[in-house]
PDB file of C-alpha atoms and ligand atoms in Angstrom:
ATOM      1  CA  MET A 164     145.703 173.819 112.686  1.00  0.00           C
ATOM      2  CA  GLY A 165     144.888 171.145 115.268  1.00  0.00           C
ATOM      3  CA  LYS A 166     147.474 168.365 114.800  1.00  0.00           C
ATOM      4  CA  THR A 167     148.014 167.590 118.481  1.00  0.00           C
ATOM      5  CA  THR A 168     144.309 167.880 119.298  1.00  0.00           C
ATOM      6  CA  SER A 169     143.408 165.566 116.412  1.00  0.00           C
ATOM      7  CA  ILE A 170     145.960 162.893 117.331  1.00  0.00           C
ATOM      8  CA  GLY A 171     144.857 162.910 120.973  1.00  0.00           C
ATOM      9  CA  HIS A 172     141.160 162.597 120.118  1.00  0.00           C
ATOM     10  CA  PHE A 173     141.758 159.956 117.432  1.00  0.00           C
ATOM     11  CA  GLY A 174     143.726 157.973 119.988  1.00  0.00           C
ATOM     12  CA  VAL A 175     140.937 158.034 122.553  1.00  0.00           C
ATOM     13  CA  ALA A 176     138.313 157.169 119.904  1.00  0.00           C
ATOM     14  CA  LEU A 177     140.370 154.116 118.905  1.00  0.00           C
ATOM     15  CA  ALA A 178     140.950 153.103 122.530  1.00  0.00           C
ATOM     16  CA  GLU A 179     137.169 153.202 123.026  1.00  0.00           C
ATOM     17  CA  GLU A 180     136.868 150.752 120.135  1.00  0.00           C
ATOM     18  CA  GLY A 181     139.051 148.348 122.081  1.00  0.00           C
ATOM     19  CA  TYR A 182     142.431 148.961 120.464  1.00  0.00           C
ATOM     20  CA  ASP A 183     145.622 149.237 122.503  1.00  0.00           C
ATOM     21  CA  VAL A 184     146.837 152.679 121.532  1.00  0.00           C
ATOM     22  CA  LEU A 185     150.222 154.344 121.983  1.00  0.00           C
ATOM     23  CA  LEU A 186     150.790 158.020 121.212  1.00  0.00           C
ATOM     24  CA  ILE A 187     154.324 159.249 120.521  1.00  0.00           C
ATOM     25  CA  ASP A 188     155.033 162.970 120.813  1.00  0.00           C
ATOM     26  CA  LEU A 189     157.823 163.999 118.450  1.00  0.00           C
ATOM     27  CA  ALA A 190     156.519 167.536 118.090  1.00  0.00           C
ATOM     28  CA  GLY A 191     158.618 168.702 121.025  1.00  0.00           C
ATOM     29  CA  LYS A 192     157.796 172.222 122.174  1.00  0.00           C
ATOM     30  CA  GLN A 193     156.155 172.203 125.585  1.00  0.00           C
ATOM     31  CA  GLY A 194     155.164 168.531 125.566  1.00  0.00           C
ATOM     32  CA  ASP A 195     151.773 169.269 124.093  1.00  0.00           C
ATOM     33  CA  LEU A 196     150.336 165.737 124.208  1.00  0.00           C
ATOM     34  CA  ALA A 197     151.284 165.352 127.873  1.00  0.00           C
ATOM     35  CA  LYS A 198     149.476 168.646 128.499  1.00  0.00           C
ATOM     36  CA  LEU A 199     146.443 167.491 126.571  1.00  0.00           C
ATOM     37  CA  PHE A 200     146.166 164.469 128.864  1.00  0.00           C
ATOM     38  CA  GLY A 201     146.999 166.403 132.028  1.00  0.00           C
ATOM     39  CA  ILE A 202     150.159 164.479 132.882  1.00  0.00           C
ATOM     40  CA  VAL A 203     152.811 167.159 132.405  1.00  0.00           C
ATOM     41  CA  ASP A 204     153.551 167.198 136.140  1.00  0.00           C
ATOM     42  CA  GLU A 205     154.487 163.555 136.300  1.00  0.00           C
ATOM     43  CA  ILE A 206     157.138 163.921 133.610  1.00  0.00           C
ATOM     44  CA  ASP A 207     160.621 164.779 134.810  1.00  0.00           C
ATOM     45  CA  PRO A 208     162.645 166.807 132.279  1.00  0.00           C
ATOM     46  CA  GLU A 209     165.706 164.847 133.470  1.00  0.00           C
ATOM     47  CA  ASP A 210     164.067 161.533 132.496  1.00  0.00           C
ATOM     48  CA  TRP A 211     166.542 159.145 130.899  1.00  0.00           C
ATOM     49  CA  PRO A 212     166.082 157.234 128.704  1.00  0.00           C
ATOM     50  CA  ASN A 213     163.535 159.400 126.877  1.00  0.00           C
ATOM     51  CA  ILE A 214     162.102 159.544 123.354  1.00  0.00           C
ATOM     52  CA  SER A 215     165.218 161.227 121.939  1.00  0.00           C
ATOM     53  CA  THR A 216     167.393 158.363 123.268  1.00  0.00           C
ATOM     54  CA  VAL A 217     165.761 155.787 120.986  1.00  0.00           C
ATOM     55  CA  PHE A 218     167.163 157.598 117.931  1.00  0.00           C
ATOM     56  CA  GLN A 219     170.734 157.527 119.223  1.00  0.00           C
ATOM     57  CA  PRO A 220     173.523 154.956 118.794  1.00  0.00           C
ATOM     58  CA  GLU A 221     173.527 154.584 122.613  1.00  0.00           C
ATOM     59  CA  TRP A 222     169.992 153.088 122.564  1.00  0.00           C
ATOM     60  CA  GLU A 223     171.318 149.553 122.003  1.00  0.00           C
ATOM     61  CA  ARG A 224     173.420 149.768 125.133  1.00  0.00           C
ATOM     62  CA  VAL A 225     170.481 151.165 127.102  1.00  0.00           C
ATOM     63  CA  VAL A 226     168.401 148.128 126.167  1.00  0.00           C
ATOM     64  CA  GLU A 227     171.238 145.756 127.025  1.00  0.00           C
ATOM     65  CA  GLN A 228     171.496 147.349 130.458  1.00  0.00           C
ATOM     66  CA  LEU A 229     167.841 147.849 131.326  1.00  0.00           C
ATOM     67  CA  GLY A 230     165.998 145.254 129.224  1.00  0.00           C
ATOM     68  CA  ASP A 231     162.231 145.759 129.127  1.00  0.00           C
ATOM     69  CA  ASP A 232     162.514 148.470 131.789  1.00  0.00           C
ATOM     70  CA  ALA A 233     163.968 150.740 129.117  1.00  0.00           C
ATOM     71  CA  ILE A 234     160.642 150.662 127.270  1.00  0.00           C
ATOM     72  CA  ASP A 235     158.519 150.833 130.415  1.00  0.00           C
ATOM     73  CA  GLN A 236     160.351 153.978 131.479  1.00  0.00           C
ATOM     74  CA  LEU A 237     159.469 155.705 128.218  1.00  0.00           C
ATOM     75  CA  ILE A 238     155.747 154.980 128.427  1.00  0.00           C
ATOM     76  CA  HIS A 239     153.286 156.928 130.569  1.00  0.00           C
ATOM     77  CA  GLU A 240     149.672 155.948 131.148  1.00  0.00           C
ATOM     78  CA  THR A 241     146.890 158.509 130.775  1.00  0.00           C
ATOM     79  CA  ALA A 242     143.461 158.556 132.409  1.00  0.00           C
ATOM     80  CA  GLU A 243     141.745 158.147 129.032  1.00  0.00           C
ATOM     81  CA  GLY A 244     142.840 154.664 128.047  1.00  0.00           C
ATOM     82  CA  VAL A 245     145.758 155.599 125.787  1.00  0.00           C
ATOM     83  CA  ASP A 246     149.459 155.384 126.626  1.00  0.00           C
ATOM     84  CA  LEU A 247     151.937 158.114 125.767  1.00  0.00           C
ATOM     85  CA  ILE A 248     155.632 158.498 125.095  1.00  0.00           C
ATOM     86  CA  PRO A 249     155.965 162.211 125.785  1.00  0.00           C
ATOM     87  CA  ALA A 250     158.177 164.732 124.046  1.00  0.00           C
ATOM     88  CA  HIS A 251     161.526 165.638 125.598  1.00  0.00           C
ATOM     89  CA  GLN A 252     163.853 168.609 125.260  1.00  0.00           C
ATOM     90  CA  GLY A 253     166.405 166.196 123.764  1.00  0.00           C
ATOM     91  CA  LEU A 254     164.301 166.446 120.601  1.00  0.00           C
ATOM     92  CA  ASP A 255     165.416 170.061 120.180  1.00  0.00           C
ATOM     93  CA  SER A 256     168.895 169.071 118.992  1.00  0.00           C
ATOM     94  CA  LEU A 257     167.903 165.728 117.460  1.00  0.00           C
ATOM     95  CA  ASP A 258     167.423 166.975 113.912  1.00  0.00           C
ATOM     96  CA  ILE A 259     171.042 168.157 113.725  1.00  0.00           C
ATOM     97  CA  GLU A 260     172.356 165.035 115.483  1.00  0.00           C
ATOM     98  CA  LEU A 261     170.607 162.756 113.006  1.00  0.00           C
ATOM     99  CA  GLU A 262     172.123 164.783 110.197  1.00  0.00           C
ATOM    100  CA  SER A 263     175.660 164.382 111.547  1.00  0.00           C
ATOM    101  CA  LYS A 264     175.544 160.816 112.931  1.00  0.00           C
ATOM    102  CA  TYR A 265     173.752 158.945 110.162  1.00  0.00           C
ATOM    103  CA  SER A 266     173.654 158.899 106.409  1.00  0.00           C
ATOM    104  CA  GLY A 267     171.422 157.435 103.725  1.00  0.00           C
ATOM    105  CA  PRO A 268     168.244 155.638 104.797  1.00  0.00           C
ATOM    106  CA  ASN A 269     169.690 155.120 108.322  1.00  0.00           C
ATOM    107  CA  LYS A 270     168.976 158.779 108.918  1.00  0.00           C
ATOM    108  CA  TYR A 271     165.263 158.168 108.399  1.00  0.00           C
ATOM    109  CA  ASN A 272     164.606 154.654 109.684  1.00  0.00           C
ATOM    110  CA  ARG A 273     165.694 155.063 113.316  1.00  0.00           C
ATOM    111  CA  LEU A 274     162.148 155.363 114.646  1.00  0.00           C
ATOM    112  CA  ASP A 275     160.860 152.574 112.418  1.00  0.00           C
ATOM    113  CA  GLU A 276     163.489 150.204 113.818  1.00  0.00           C
ATOM    114  CA  PHE A 277     162.579 151.174 117.371  1.00  0.00           C
ATOM    115  CA  ILE A 278     158.841 150.669 116.791  1.00  0.00           C
ATOM    116  CA  THR A 279     159.262 147.404 114.910  1.00  0.00           C
ATOM    117  CA  GLU A 280     161.519 145.913 117.535  1.00  0.00           C
ATOM    118  CA  PHE A 281     160.053 147.232 120.778  1.00  0.00           C
ATOM    119  CA  ILE A 282     156.548 148.625 120.277  1.00  0.00           C
ATOM    120  CA  SER A 283     154.678 146.657 117.598  1.00  0.00           C
ATOM    121  CA  GLY A 284     154.270 143.627 119.858  1.00  0.00           C
ATOM    122  CA  ARG A 285     152.715 145.731 122.619  1.00  0.00           C
ATOM    123  CA  TYR A 286     150.206 147.932 120.784  1.00  0.00           C
ATOM    124  CA  ASP A 287     147.600 147.659 118.020  1.00  0.00           C
ATOM    125  CA  VAL A 288     147.855 151.293 117.000  1.00  0.00           C
ATOM    126  CA  VAL A 289     150.700 153.811 117.193  1.00  0.00           C
ATOM    127  CA  LEU A 290     149.916 157.476 116.480  1.00  0.00           C
ATOM    128  CA  ILE A 291     152.789 159.953 116.145  1.00  0.00           C
ATOM    129  CA  ASP A 292     152.510 163.713 116.576  1.00  0.00           C
ATOM    130  CA  LEU A 293     155.057 165.365 114.294  1.00  0.00           C
ATOM    131  CA  PRO A 294     156.629 168.812 113.988  1.00  0.00           C
ATOM    132  CA  GLY A 295     154.783 170.978 111.469  1.00  0.00           C
ATOM    133  CA  MET A 296     157.889 171.236 109.284  1.00  0.00           C
ATOM    134  CA  ALA A 297     160.022 168.956 107.162  1.00  0.00           C
ATOM    135  CA  ASN A 298     163.149 167.892 109.083  1.00  0.00           C
ATOM    136  CA  ASN A 299     164.899 164.613 109.945  1.00  0.00           C
ATOM    137  CA  ILE A 300     162.537 163.969 112.867  1.00  0.00           C
ATOM    138  CA  THR A 301     159.471 164.413 110.663  1.00  0.00           C
ATOM    139  CA  TYR A 302     160.961 162.098 108.034  1.00  0.00           C
ATOM    140  CA  ASN A 303     161.576 159.469 110.707  1.00  0.00           C
ATOM    141  CA  GLY A 304     157.937 159.817 111.741  1.00  0.00           C
ATOM    142  CA  VAL A 305     156.387 159.435 108.292  1.00  0.00           C
ATOM    143  CA  TRP A 306     158.878 156.702 107.378  1.00  0.00           C
ATOM    144  CA  ALA A 307     157.758 154.691 110.402  1.00  0.00           C
ATOM    145  CA  ALA A 308     154.057 155.494 110.126  1.00  0.00           C
ATOM    146  CA  GLN A 309     153.638 155.261 106.345  1.00  0.00           C
ATOM    147  CA  HIS A 310     150.056 156.441 106.794  1.00  0.00           C
ATOM    148  CA  VAL A 311     149.811 160.189 107.358  1.00  0.00           C
ATOM    149  CA  LEU A 312     146.852 162.137 108.741  1.00  0.00           C
ATOM    150  CA  THR A 313     146.486 165.881 108.727  1.00  0.00           C
ATOM    151  CA  PRO A 314     143.791 168.282 109.837  1.00  0.00           C
ATOM    152  CA  VAL A 315     142.854 171.083 107.478  1.00  0.00           C
ATOM    153  CA  GLU A 316     140.865 174.171 108.355  1.00  0.00           C
ATOM    154  CA  ALA A 317     138.573 175.990 105.963  1.00  0.00           C
ATOM    155  CA  GLY A 318     140.883 178.509 104.301  1.00  0.00           C
ATOM    156  CA  SER A 319     143.103 178.952 101.283  1.00  0.00           C
ATOM    157  CA  PHE A 320     146.355 179.005 103.287  1.00  0.00           C
ATOM    158  CA  GLU A 321     145.370 175.759 105.015  1.00  0.00           C
ATOM    159  CA  ALA A 322     144.404 174.137 101.725  1.00  0.00           C
ATOM    160  CA  ASP A 323     147.822 175.096 100.305  1.00  0.00           C
ATOM    161  CA  GLN A 324     149.524 173.454 103.291  1.00  0.00           C
ATOM    162  CA  ALA A 325     147.629 170.196 102.727  1.00  0.00           C
ATOM    163  CA  ARG A 326     148.601 170.268  99.041  1.00  0.00           C
ATOM    164  CA  ALA A 327     152.253 170.913  99.934  1.00  0.00           C
ATOM    165  CA  LEU A 328     152.185 167.975 102.356  1.00  0.00           C
ATOM    166  CA  GLN A 329     150.713 165.700  99.702  1.00  0.00           C
ATOM    167  CA  TYR A 330     153.481 166.781  97.332  1.00  0.00           C
ATOM    168  CA  ASP A 331     156.272 166.271  99.903  1.00  0.00           C
ATOM    169  CA  LEU A 332     155.049 162.785 100.779  1.00  0.00           C
ATOM    170  CA  GLN A 333     154.892 161.832  97.123  1.00  0.00           C
ATOM    171  CA  LYS A 334     158.474 163.020  96.690  1.00  0.00           C
ATOM    172  CA  LEU A 335     159.600 161.013  99.720  1.00  0.00           C
ATOM    173  CA  SER A 336     157.829 157.901  98.358  1.00  0.00           C
ATOM    174  CA  ASP A 337     159.416 158.243  94.952  1.00  0.00           C
ATOM    175  CA  GLY A 338     162.877 159.240  96.184  1.00  0.00           C
ATOM    176  CA  TYR A 339     163.354 156.529  98.811  1.00  0.00           C
ATOM    177  CA  ASP A 340     161.187 153.713  97.561  1.00  0.00           C
ATOM    178  CA  ARG A 341     159.174 153.740 100.769  1.00  0.00           C
ATOM    179  CA  ASP A 342     155.385 153.760 100.529  1.00  0.00           C
ATOM    180  CA  VAL A 343     154.122 156.825 102.349  1.00  0.00           C
ATOM    181  CA  SER A 344     150.635 158.122 101.731  1.00  0.00           C
ATOM    182  CA  LEU A 345     148.432 160.942 102.882  1.00  0.00           C
ATOM    183  CA  GLU A 346     145.737 158.643 104.239  1.00  0.00           C
ATOM    184  CA  MET A 347     143.283 161.082 105.714  1.00  0.00           C
ATOM    185  CA  ILE A 348     142.700 164.808 105.505  1.00  0.00           C
ATOM    186  CA  ILE A 349     140.420 165.836 108.343  1.00  0.00           C
ATOM    187  CA  PRO A 350     138.522 169.116 107.987  1.00  0.00           C
ATOM    188  CA  ASN A 351     138.845 170.746 111.413  1.00  0.00           C
ATOM    189  CA  LYS A 352     137.275 173.767 113.134  1.00  0.00           C
ATOM    190  CA  ILE A 353     134.478 173.755 110.586  1.00  0.00           C
ATOM    191  CA  ASP A 354     131.497 175.991 111.258  1.00  0.00           C
ATOM    192  CA  MET A 355     128.793 174.466 109.072  1.00  0.00           C
ATOM    193  CA  ARG A 356     126.570 177.521 109.609  1.00  0.00           C
ATOM    194  CA  THR A 357     128.798 179.595 107.374  1.00  0.00           C
ATOM    195  CA  LYS A 358     128.590 179.459 103.610  1.00  0.00           C
ATOM    196  CA  LEU A 359     132.335 179.877 103.369  1.00  0.00           C
ATOM    197  CA  ALA A 360     133.061 176.721 105.389  1.00  0.00           C
ATOM    198  CA  ARG A 361     130.567 174.720 103.328  1.00  0.00           C
ATOM    199  CA  ARG A 362     132.177 175.986 100.148  1.00  0.00           C
ATOM    200  CA  TYR A 363     135.649 174.938 101.304  1.00  0.00           C
ATOM    201  CA  LEU A 364     134.305 171.505 102.230  1.00  0.00           C
ATOM    202  CA  GLU A 365     132.930 171.042  98.722  1.00  0.00           C
ATOM    203  CA  GLN A 366     136.226 172.155  97.262  1.00  0.00           C
ATOM    204  CA  TYR A 367     138.111 169.668  99.488  1.00  0.00           C
ATOM    205  CA  GLU A 368     135.793 166.857  98.392  1.00  0.00           C
ATOM    206  CA  ASP A 369     136.530 167.612  94.751  1.00  0.00           C
ATOM    207  CA  GLU A 370     140.226 167.971  95.301  1.00  0.00           C
ATOM    208  CA  PHE A 371     141.116 165.292  97.854  1.00  0.00           C
ATOM    209  CA  GLY A 372     138.374 162.757  97.097  1.00  0.00           C
ATOM    210  CA  ASP A 373     138.799 159.525  99.026  1.00  0.00           C
ATOM    211  CA  ALA A 374     141.522 160.974 101.232  1.00  0.00           C
ATOM    212  CA  LEU A 375     138.999 163.312 102.847  1.00  0.00           C
ATOM    213  CA  ALA A 376     137.684 162.170 106.250  1.00  0.00           C
ATOM    214  CA  PRO A 377     134.010 161.189 106.201  1.00  0.00           C
ATOM    215  CA  GLU A 378     132.999 163.749 108.851  1.00  0.00           C
ATOM    216  CA  PRO A 379     134.345 167.261 109.422  1.00  0.00           C
ATOM    217  CA  VAL A 380     135.168 168.159 113.026  1.00  0.00           C
ATOM    218  CA  PRO A 381     133.216 171.236 114.069  1.00  0.00           C
ATOM    219  CA  MET A 382     134.672 174.271 115.793  1.00  0.00           C
ATOM    220  CA  SER A 383     133.898 173.729 119.480  1.00  0.00           C
ATOM    221  CA  GLN A 384     134.830 175.944 122.410  1.00  0.00           C
ATOM    222  CA  ASP A 385     134.625 172.790 124.548  1.00  0.00           C
ATOM    223  CA  ILE A 386     137.644 171.372 122.709  1.00  0.00           C
ATOM    224  CA  ARG A 387     139.728 174.400 123.568  1.00  0.00           C
ATOM    225  CA  ASN A 388     138.553 174.448 127.196  1.00  0.00           C
ATOM    226  CA  ALA A 389     138.813 170.718 127.830  1.00  0.00           C
ATOM    227  CA  THR A 390     142.297 170.420 126.365  1.00  0.00           C
ATOM    228  CA  GLU A 391     143.472 173.380 128.409  1.00  0.00           C
ATOM    229  CA  ASN A 392     142.244 171.480 131.464  1.00  0.00           C
ATOM    230  CA  GLY A 393     144.186 168.380 130.485  1.00  0.00           C
ATOM    231  CA  GLN A 394     141.318 166.311 129.040  1.00  0.00           C
ATOM    232  CA  THR A 395     139.870 165.421 125.693  1.00  0.00           C
ATOM    233  CA  ILE A 396     136.169 166.090 125.115  1.00  0.00           C
ATOM    234  CA  PHE A 397     135.569 162.341 125.496  1.00  0.00           C
ATOM    235  CA  ALA A 398     136.128 162.870 129.225  1.00  0.00           C
ATOM    236  CA  LEU A 399     133.538 165.661 129.587  1.00  0.00           C
ATOM    237  CA  GLU A 400     130.512 164.797 131.717  1.00  0.00           C
ATOM    238  CA  GLU A 401     128.236 167.270 129.997  1.00  0.00           C
ATOM    239  CA  PRO A 402     129.510 167.931 126.479  1.00  0.00           C
ATOM    240  CA  SER A 403     127.890 170.800 124.605  1.00  0.00           C
ATOM    241  CA  GLY A 404     126.061 170.277 121.307  1.00  0.00           C
ATOM    242  CA  THR A 405     129.147 171.055 119.242  1.00  0.00           C
ATOM    243  CA  ALA A 406     131.290 168.817 121.441  1.00  0.00           C
ATOM    244  CA  LYS A 407     128.855 165.924 120.905  1.00  0.00           C
ATOM    245  CA  LYS A 408     129.079 166.475 117.158  1.00  0.00           C
ATOM    246  CA  ALA A 409     132.868 166.568 117.379  1.00  0.00           C
ATOM    247  CA  ILE A 410     132.910 163.317 119.387  1.00  0.00           C
ATOM    248  CA  ASP A 411     130.749 161.640 116.729  1.00  0.00           C
ATOM    249  CA  ALA A 412     133.038 162.948 114.001  1.00  0.00           C
ATOM    250  CA  TYR A 413     136.197 161.665 115.751  1.00  0.00           C
ATOM    251  CA  ARG A 414     134.531 158.261 116.189  1.00  0.00           C
ATOM    252  CA  SER A 415     133.425 157.955 112.548  1.00  0.00           C
ATOM    253  CA  ASN A 416     136.763 159.160 111.252  1.00  0.00           C
ATOM    254  CA  ALA A 417     138.690 156.778 113.508  1.00  0.00           C
ATOM    255  CA  ARG A 418     136.572 153.852 112.281  1.00  0.00           C
ATOM    256  CA  ALA A 419     137.076 154.914 108.672  1.00  0.00           C
ATOM    257  CA  LEU A 420     140.821 155.103 109.272  1.00  0.00           C
ATOM    258  CA  VAL A 421     140.902 151.542 110.594  1.00  0.00           C
ATOM    259  CA  GLU A 422     139.098 150.383 107.471  1.00  0.00           C
ATOM    260  CA  ARG A 423     141.515 152.226 105.216  1.00  0.00           C
ATOM    261  CA  VAL A 424     144.806 150.965 106.621  1.00  0.00           C
TER     262      VAL A 424
HETATM  263  N1  ATP B 758     137.772 171.593 116.435  1.00  0.00           N
HETATM  264  C1  ATP B 758     138.284 172.535 117.248  1.00  0.00           C
HETATM  265  N2  ATP B 758     137.470 173.462 117.830  1.00  0.00           N
HETATM  266  C2  ATP B 758     137.987 174.414 118.644  1.00  0.00           C
HETATM  267  N3  ATP B 758     139.278 174.535 118.941  1.00  0.00           N
HETATM  268  C3  ATP B 758     140.145 173.654 118.401  1.00  0.00           C
HETATM  269  C4  ATP B 758     139.703 172.587 117.527  1.00  0.00           C
HETATM  270  N4  ATP B 758     140.795 171.877 117.143  1.00  0.00           N
HETATM  271  C5  ATP B 758     141.862 172.454 117.742  1.00  0.00           C
HETATM  272  N5  ATP B 758     141.489 173.518 118.498  1.00  0.00           N
HETATM  273  C6  ATP B 758     142.342 174.449 119.260  1.00  0.00           C
HETATM  274  O1  ATP B 758     143.267 175.046 118.368  1.00  0.00           O
HETATM  275  C7  ATP B 758     144.516 175.283 119.006  1.00  0.00           C
HETATM  276  C8  ATP B 758     145.633 174.635 118.211  1.00  0.00           C
HETATM  277  O2  ATP B 758     145.448 173.228 118.194  1.00  0.00           O
HETATM  278  P1  ATP B 758     146.672 172.213 118.297  1.00  0.00           P
HETATM  279  O3  ATP B 758     147.573 172.555 119.410  1.00  0.00           O
HETATM  280  O4  ATP B 758     146.091 170.853 118.251  1.00  0.00           O
HETATM  281  O5  ATP B 758     147.369 172.536 116.901  1.00  0.00           O
HETATM  282  P2  ATP B 758     148.796 172.033 116.360  1.00  0.00           P
HETATM  283  O6  ATP B 758     148.638 171.894 114.891  1.00  0.00           O
HETATM  284  O7  ATP B 758     149.236 170.840 117.112  1.00  0.00           O
HETATM  285  O8  ATP B 758     149.689 173.280 116.701  1.00  0.00           O
HETATM  286  P3  ATP B 758     151.299 173.370 116.795  1.00  0.00           P
HETATM  287  O9  ATP B 758     151.785 173.594 115.395  1.00  0.00           O
HETATM  288  O10 ATP B 758     151.505 174.532 117.696  1.00  0.00           O
HETATM  289  O11 ATP B 758     151.777 172.062 117.367  1.00  0.00           O
HETATM  290  C9  ATP B 758     144.377 174.704 120.417  1.00  0.00           C
HETATM  291  O12 ATP B 758     144.061 175.753 121.294  1.00  0.00           O
HETATM  292  C10 ATP B 758     143.198 173.742 120.303  1.00  0.00           C
HETATM  293  O13 ATP B 758     142.489 173.604 121.525  1.00  0.00           O
HETATM  294 MG1   MG B 759     150.958 170.423 118.160  1.00  0.00          MG
END
């Protein structure tokens, strides 16, 4: 679908505009955002504290002991002007731990409390990469972010997923009295040469209206190659034609996002 790729490129586009940007990887797996920025090797799997620690009751004691160092140890710099709190294997069991240790809204506002208290003063923009499924970690992410972005490819399965997300967020808003909105749906991997892609774009415009990003991101082999080499396409010295179009699209969409929120 392109969630991790989108978040990484949005982050760099916003950093270029002069914003202090922090990315938080809650998607777990193989630390995809750290890979995207080529810093996997500098992250020790034994790192403590790590992103899963901030959700735990022990976090307060960690801060008492380490002070500001606790935050500094979580944050890694990248070569592309954005900072990153990488994923950690502690996230694997976090969903179940949140379920057993907390109840009511406390189950969902852990991340929000962490960001409000420790991160908001340091950064202009925080972008969170979330698991592609609804669990307690995802709820913490959307609760904290309130503004949700999602890529959507040209296809009926993908369109259904975007609709389902819109529905889930609405339910969360209504059920918990917390404003959460699907702020931007970003058509991704769009090949404008094909009739089919153009038809899906028209359909998305009709259906999602203002939530649709102003510029679709084209399919670009450069994106795949660059990210496998630990860079975004913003770092390429000689971007291809499609990569240039994608860079323009990320820039316009990032600017539109700033205006919307
Ligand atoms: N516009 C694009 N053009 C070409 N390739 C792309 C584009 N966007 C994403 N990709 C590629 O698609 C693949 C999946 O992207 P990505 O990892 O961002 O998806 P994801 O939604 O985060 O997936 P997961 O659910 O596994 O976390 C990657 O190989 C990425 O390089
Ligand atoms: Mg991902």
